[in-house]
Tab-separated table of C-alpha atoms in Angstrom:
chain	number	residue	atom	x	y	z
C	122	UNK	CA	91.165	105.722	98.201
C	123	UNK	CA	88.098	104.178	96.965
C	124	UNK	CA	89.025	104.290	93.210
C	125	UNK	CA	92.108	102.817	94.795
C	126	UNK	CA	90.229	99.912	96.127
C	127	UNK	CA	87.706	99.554	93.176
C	128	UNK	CA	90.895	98.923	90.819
C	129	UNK	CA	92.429	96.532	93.242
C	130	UNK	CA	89.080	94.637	93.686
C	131	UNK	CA	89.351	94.005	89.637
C	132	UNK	CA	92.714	92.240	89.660
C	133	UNK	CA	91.957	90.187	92.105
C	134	UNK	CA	92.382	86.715	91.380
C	135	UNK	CA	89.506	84.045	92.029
C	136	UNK	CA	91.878	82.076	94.395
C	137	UNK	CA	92.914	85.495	96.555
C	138	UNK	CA	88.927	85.940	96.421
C	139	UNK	CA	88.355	82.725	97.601
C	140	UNK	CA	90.938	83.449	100.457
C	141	UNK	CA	89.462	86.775	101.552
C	142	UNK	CA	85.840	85.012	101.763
C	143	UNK	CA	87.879	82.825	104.550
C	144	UNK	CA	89.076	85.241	106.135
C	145	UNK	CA	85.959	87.133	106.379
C	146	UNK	CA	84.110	83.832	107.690
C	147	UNK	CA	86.490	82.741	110.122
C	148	UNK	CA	86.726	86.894	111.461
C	149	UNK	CA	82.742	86.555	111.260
C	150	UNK	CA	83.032	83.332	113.250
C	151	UNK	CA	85.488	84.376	116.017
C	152	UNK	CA	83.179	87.708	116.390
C	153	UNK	CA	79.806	85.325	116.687
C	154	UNK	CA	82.191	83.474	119.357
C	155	UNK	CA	82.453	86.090	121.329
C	156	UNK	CA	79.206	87.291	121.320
C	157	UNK	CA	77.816	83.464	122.652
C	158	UNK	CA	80.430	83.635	125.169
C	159	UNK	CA	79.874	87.091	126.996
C	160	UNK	CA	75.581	85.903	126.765
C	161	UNK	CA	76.652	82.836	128.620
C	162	UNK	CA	78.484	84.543	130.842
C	163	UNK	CA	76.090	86.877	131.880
C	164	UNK	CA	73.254	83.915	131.982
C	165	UNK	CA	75.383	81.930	134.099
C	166	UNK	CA	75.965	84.757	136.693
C	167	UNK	CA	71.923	85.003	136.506
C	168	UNK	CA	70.508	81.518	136.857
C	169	UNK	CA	73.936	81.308	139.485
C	170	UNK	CA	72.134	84.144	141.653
C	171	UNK	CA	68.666	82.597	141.332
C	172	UNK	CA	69.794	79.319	142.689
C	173	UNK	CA	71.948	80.977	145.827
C	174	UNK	CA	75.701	79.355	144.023
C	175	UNK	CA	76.500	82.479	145.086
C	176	UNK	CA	75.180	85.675	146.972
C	177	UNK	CA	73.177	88.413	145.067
C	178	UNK	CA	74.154	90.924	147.825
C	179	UNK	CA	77.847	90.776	147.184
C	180	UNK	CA	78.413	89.856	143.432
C	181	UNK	CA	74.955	91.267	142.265
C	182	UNK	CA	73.083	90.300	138.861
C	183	UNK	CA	72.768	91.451	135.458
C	184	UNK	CA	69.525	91.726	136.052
C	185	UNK	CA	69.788	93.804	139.156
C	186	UNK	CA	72.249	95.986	137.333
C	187	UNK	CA	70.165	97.037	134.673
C	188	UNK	CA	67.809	97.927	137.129
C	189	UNK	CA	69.958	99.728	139.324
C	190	UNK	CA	71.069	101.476	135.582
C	191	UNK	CA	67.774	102.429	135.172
C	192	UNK	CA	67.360	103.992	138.596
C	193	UNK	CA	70.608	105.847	138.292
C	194	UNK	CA	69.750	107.109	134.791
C	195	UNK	CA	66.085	108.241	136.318
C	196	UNK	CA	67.920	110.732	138.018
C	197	UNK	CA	70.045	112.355	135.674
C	198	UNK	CA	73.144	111.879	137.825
C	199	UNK	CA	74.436	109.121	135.889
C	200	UNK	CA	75.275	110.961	132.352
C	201	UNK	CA	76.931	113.527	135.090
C	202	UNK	CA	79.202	110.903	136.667
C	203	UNK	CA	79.857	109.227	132.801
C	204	UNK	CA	80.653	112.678	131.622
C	205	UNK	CA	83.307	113.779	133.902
C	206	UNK	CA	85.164	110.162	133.754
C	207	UNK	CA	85.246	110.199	130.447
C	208	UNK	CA	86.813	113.468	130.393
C	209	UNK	CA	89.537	113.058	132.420
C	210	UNK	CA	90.108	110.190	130.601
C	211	UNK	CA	90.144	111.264	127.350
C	212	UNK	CA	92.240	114.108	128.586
C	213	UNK	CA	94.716	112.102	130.631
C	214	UNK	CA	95.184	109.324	127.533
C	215	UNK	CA	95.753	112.530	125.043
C	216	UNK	CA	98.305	114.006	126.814
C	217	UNK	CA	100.065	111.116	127.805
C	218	UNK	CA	100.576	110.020	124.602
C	219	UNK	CA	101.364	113.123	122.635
C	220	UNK	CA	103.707	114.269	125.815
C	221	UNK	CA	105.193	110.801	125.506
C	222	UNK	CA	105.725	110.825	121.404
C	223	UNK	CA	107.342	114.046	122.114
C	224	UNK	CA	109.707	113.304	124.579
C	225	UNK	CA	110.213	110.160	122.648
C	226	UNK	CA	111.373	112.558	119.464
C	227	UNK	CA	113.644	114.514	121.728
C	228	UNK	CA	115.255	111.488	123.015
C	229	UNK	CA	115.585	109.817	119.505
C	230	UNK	CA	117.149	112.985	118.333
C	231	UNK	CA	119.859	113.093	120.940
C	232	UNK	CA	121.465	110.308	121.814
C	233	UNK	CA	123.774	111.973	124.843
C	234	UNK	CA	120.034	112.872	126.358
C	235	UNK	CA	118.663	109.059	125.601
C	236	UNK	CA	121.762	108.006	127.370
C	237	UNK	CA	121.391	110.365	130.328
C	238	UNK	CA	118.248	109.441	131.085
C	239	UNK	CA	117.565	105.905	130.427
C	240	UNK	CA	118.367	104.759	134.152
C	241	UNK	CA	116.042	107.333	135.117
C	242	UNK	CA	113.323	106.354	132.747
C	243	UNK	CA	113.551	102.512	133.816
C	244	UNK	CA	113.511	103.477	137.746
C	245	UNK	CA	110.765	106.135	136.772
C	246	UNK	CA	108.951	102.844	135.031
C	247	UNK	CA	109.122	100.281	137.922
C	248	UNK	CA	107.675	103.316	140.521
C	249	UNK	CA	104.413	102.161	141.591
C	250	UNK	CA	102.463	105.965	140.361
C	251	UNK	CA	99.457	105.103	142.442
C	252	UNK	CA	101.449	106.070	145.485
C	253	UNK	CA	102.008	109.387	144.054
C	254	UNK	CA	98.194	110.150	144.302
C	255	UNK	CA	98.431	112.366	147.844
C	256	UNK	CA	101.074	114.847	146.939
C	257	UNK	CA	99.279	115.428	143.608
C	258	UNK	CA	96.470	115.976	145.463
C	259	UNK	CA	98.786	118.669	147.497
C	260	UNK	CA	100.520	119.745	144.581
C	261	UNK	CA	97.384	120.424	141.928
C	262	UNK	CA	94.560	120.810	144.363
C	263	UNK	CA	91.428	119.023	145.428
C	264	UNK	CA	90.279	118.535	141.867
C	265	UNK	CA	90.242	117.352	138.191
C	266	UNK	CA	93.839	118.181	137.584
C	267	UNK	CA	95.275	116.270	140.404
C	268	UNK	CA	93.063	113.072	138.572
C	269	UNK	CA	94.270	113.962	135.159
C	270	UNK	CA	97.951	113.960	136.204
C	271	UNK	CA	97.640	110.970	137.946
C	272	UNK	CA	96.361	109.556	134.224
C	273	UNK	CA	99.120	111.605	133.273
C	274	UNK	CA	101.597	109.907	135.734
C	275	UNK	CA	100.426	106.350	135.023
C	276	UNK	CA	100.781	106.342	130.914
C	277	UNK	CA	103.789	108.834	130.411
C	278	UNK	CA	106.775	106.829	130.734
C	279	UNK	CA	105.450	103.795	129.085
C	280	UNK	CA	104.709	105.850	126.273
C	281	UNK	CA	107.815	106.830	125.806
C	282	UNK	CA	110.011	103.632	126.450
C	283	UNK	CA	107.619	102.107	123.523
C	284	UNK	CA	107.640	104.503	120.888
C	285	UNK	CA	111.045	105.514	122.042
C	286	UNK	CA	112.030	101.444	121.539
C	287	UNK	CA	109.798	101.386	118.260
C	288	UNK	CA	111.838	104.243	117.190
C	289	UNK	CA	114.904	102.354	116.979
C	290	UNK	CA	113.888	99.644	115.738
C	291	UNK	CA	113.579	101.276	112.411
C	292	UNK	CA	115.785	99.945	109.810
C	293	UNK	CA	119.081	101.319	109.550
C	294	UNK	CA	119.873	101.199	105.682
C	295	UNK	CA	116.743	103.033	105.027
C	296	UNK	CA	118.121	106.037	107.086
C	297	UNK	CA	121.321	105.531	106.095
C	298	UNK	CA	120.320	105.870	102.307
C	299	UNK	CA	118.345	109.176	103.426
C	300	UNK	CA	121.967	110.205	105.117
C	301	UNK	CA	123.642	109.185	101.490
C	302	UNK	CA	121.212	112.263	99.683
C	303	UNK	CA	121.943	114.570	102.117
C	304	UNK	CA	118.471	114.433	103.938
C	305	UNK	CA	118.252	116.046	107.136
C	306	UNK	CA	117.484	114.660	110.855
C	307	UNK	CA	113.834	116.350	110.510
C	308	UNK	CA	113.602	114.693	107.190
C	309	UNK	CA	114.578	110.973	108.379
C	310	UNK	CA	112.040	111.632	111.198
C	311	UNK	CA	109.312	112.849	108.908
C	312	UNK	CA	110.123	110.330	106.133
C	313	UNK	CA	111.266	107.064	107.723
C	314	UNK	CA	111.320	106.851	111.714
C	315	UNK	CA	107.562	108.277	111.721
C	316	UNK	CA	106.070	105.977	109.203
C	317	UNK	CA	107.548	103.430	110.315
C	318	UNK	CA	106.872	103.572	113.563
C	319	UNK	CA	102.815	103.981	112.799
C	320	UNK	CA	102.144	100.087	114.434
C	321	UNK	CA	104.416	100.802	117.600
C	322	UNK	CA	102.481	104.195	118.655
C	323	UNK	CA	99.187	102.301	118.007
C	324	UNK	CA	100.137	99.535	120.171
C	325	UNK	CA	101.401	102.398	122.495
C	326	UNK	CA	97.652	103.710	122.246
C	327	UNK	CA	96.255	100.962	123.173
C	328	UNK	CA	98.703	100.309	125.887
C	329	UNK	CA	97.474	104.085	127.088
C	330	UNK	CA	93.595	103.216	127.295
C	331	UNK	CA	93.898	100.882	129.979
C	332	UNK	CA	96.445	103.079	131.930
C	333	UNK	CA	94.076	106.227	131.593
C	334	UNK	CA	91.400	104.538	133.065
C	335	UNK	CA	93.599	103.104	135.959
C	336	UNK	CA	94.856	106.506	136.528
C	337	UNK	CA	91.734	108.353	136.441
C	338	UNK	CA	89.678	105.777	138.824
C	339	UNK	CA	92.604	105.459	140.917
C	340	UNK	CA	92.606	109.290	141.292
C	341	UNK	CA	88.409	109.477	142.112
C	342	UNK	CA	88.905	106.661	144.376
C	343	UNK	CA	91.183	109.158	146.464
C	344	UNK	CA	89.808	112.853	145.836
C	345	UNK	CA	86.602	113.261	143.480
C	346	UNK	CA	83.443	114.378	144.031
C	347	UNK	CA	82.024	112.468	140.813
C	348	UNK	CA	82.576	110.108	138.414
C	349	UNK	CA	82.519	106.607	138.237
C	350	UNK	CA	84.859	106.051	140.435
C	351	UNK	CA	83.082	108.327	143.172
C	352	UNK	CA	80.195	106.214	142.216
C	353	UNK	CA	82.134	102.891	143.081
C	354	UNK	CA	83.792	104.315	146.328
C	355	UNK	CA	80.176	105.566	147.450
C	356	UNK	CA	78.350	102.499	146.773
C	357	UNK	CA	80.510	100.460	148.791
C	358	UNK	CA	80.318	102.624	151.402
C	359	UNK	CA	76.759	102.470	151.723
C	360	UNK	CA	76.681	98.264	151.269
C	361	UNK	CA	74.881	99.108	147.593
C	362	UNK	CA	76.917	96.414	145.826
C	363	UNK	CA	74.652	96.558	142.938
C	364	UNK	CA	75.652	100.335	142.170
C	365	UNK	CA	79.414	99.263	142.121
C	366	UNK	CA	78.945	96.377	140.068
C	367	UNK	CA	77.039	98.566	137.656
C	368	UNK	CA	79.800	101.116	137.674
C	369	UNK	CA	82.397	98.505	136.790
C	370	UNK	CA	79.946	97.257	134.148
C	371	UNK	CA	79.305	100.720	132.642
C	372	UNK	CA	83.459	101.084	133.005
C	373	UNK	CA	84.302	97.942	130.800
C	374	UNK	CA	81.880	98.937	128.209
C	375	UNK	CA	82.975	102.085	128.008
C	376	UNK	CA	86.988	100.818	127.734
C	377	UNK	CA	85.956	98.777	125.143
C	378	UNK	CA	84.667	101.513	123.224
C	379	UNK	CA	87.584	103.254	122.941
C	380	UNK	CA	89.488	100.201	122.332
C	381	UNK	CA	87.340	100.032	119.572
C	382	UNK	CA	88.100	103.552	118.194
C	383	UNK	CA	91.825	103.207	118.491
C	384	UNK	CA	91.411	99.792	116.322
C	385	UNK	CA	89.593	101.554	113.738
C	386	UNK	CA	92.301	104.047	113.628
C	387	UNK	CA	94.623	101.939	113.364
C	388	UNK	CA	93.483	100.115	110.495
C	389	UNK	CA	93.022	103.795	109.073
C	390	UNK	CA	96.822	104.465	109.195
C	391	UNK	CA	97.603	100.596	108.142
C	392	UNK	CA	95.246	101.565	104.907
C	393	UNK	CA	96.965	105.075	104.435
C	394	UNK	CA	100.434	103.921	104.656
C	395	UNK	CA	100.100	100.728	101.959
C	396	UNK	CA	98.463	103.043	99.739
C-alpha cells in the first residue's frame, strides 16, 4: 500500500497537487471550525451560569463538571461505571450488526424468504423497542444480558433493512456477467454484492453507534446496577444535577469516539477497495 501511494504521489500533476492542498485547507478549516465552536459553546454555558441567564443547579457548568469528574474519578467508581457501558455497548453494536449482515445474506439469497418477511420486518421497524425493556428484563434476567439485547433489539432490524437495501442496489449487469461465466451465488456474494456494498454497511455502522448507546442507556435506566446510565438515573434521584450532566458529557465524548473509529475504518476499506 505505501509503495502504492509513493508511485501515485509521483504522477501527480501540479494542478491535482494544487487541488489536494485545497482540499486539505478547507478540511483543516472546517476541523478549526469546529473546534472554535464547541469552546464557545462551552464558554457561553459558563459566563451564562456566572451571570444567573440561567440556573447552575439545573443545567450545571463545565466548570462544575470537571469538578464533579474529578470527584467521581477520586473514587475509582467512575472507570467502573465507564467500563461496563462501554461493554455492553460494544457488545450490543457487534452483534447487531454482524446478526444483521447475516440475516441480510440469508434474505438476499432467497428471495421467497425476503418476500415472506418484509411486512414483518417493516412492522418489526416502526415497533417502538424501548417498550420491550420489562419482558427482557423477565425473559434474560436482572442483568447485563437483558441491557445487551435491548442494544440488540434497538439496532437489529435497521441493520438489516440497510444492508439488505444496499444489497440490491448492486448493479445488475455486473452479476449478470458473473451469471454469464458460470459463477456461483457464493461467488457473486463474495465478488460483487460484498464489495460493493462496503459504503452501505459503513453507513449501517454508523447508523448502529447511536442505536447501541440508546439501547444500552435505555436498558440501565430500567435495570442496572452500574454504568452510566445508573449514574444518570442516581444523580437525579438525589437532585445532583451536576453528576448527570457529567454523565451525558462523558457519554457524548465517548460516542464520538467510536464515531471516530468507524470513520477511520471506513476510509480503510474505501483505500483497500480502490487499490
Amino acid at each position: 500500500m505505501y509503495m502504492y501511494d509513493v508511485e501515485l504521489s509521483k504522477n501527480i500533476s501540479k494542478e491535482h497537487e494544487e487541488y489536494l492542498k485545497k482540499v486539505r485547507q478547507i478540511n483543516m478549516s472546517i476541523r478549526m471550525t469546529q473546534i472554535i465552536i464547541l469552546i464557545a459553546f462551552f464558554g457561553l454555558w459558563e459566563i451564562a451560569g456566572d451571570l444567573k441567564w440561567v440556573d447552575p443547579f439545573i443545567l450545571s457548568q463545565p466548570s462544575r463538571m470537571v469538578s464533579t469528574f474529578i470527584q467521581l474519578l477520586s473514587t475509582g467508581n467512575l472507570l467502573y461505571h465507564i467500563y461496563v457501558t462501554m461493554y455492553e455497548t460494544i457488545a450490543g453494536f457487534l452483534l447487531g450488526t454482524v446478526i444483521g449482515t447475516a440475516i441480510a445474506v440469508i434474505l438476499w439469497w432467497s428471495d421467497y424468504i425476503c418476500r415472506v418477511l418484509d411486512p414483518y420486518l417493516v412492522v418489526l421497524n416502526s415497533l417502538p423497542k424501548t417498550a420491550l425493556g420489562p419482558i427482557f428484563i423477565v425473559w434474560m434476567g436482572n442483568g447485563q444480558a437483558a441491557i445487551i439485547t435491548m442494544a440488540l433489539a434497538i439496532s437489529l432490524i435497521v441493520t438489516i433493512i440497510s444492508v439488505l437495501n444496499g444489497f440490491k442496489e448492486v448493479d445488475d449487469d455486473e452479476i449478470k456477467l458473473l451469471k454469464t461465466f458460470g459463477a456461483s451465488r457464493f461467488q457473486i456474494l463474495q465478488k460483487v454484492v460484498l464489495p460493493s456494498s462496503i459504503p452501505t454497511i459503513i453507513s449501517a455502522l454508523k447508523i448502529n453507534i447511536g442505536l447501541s448507546w440508546v439501547g444500552v442507556i435505555t436498558g440501565e435506566f430500567l435495570v442496572s446496577k452500574a454504568g452510566l446510565g445508573f449514574l444518570i438515573v442516581y444523580g437525579g434521584q438525589i437532585f445532583k444535577l451536576d453528576m448527570v450532566m457529567t454523565g451525558v458529557l462523558i457519554l457524548s465524548i465517548l460516542a464520538a469516539f467510536m464515531y471516530i473509529g468507524v470513520s477511520y475504518l471506513e476510509k480503510y476499506f474505501l483505500r483497500w477497495k480502490i487499490s
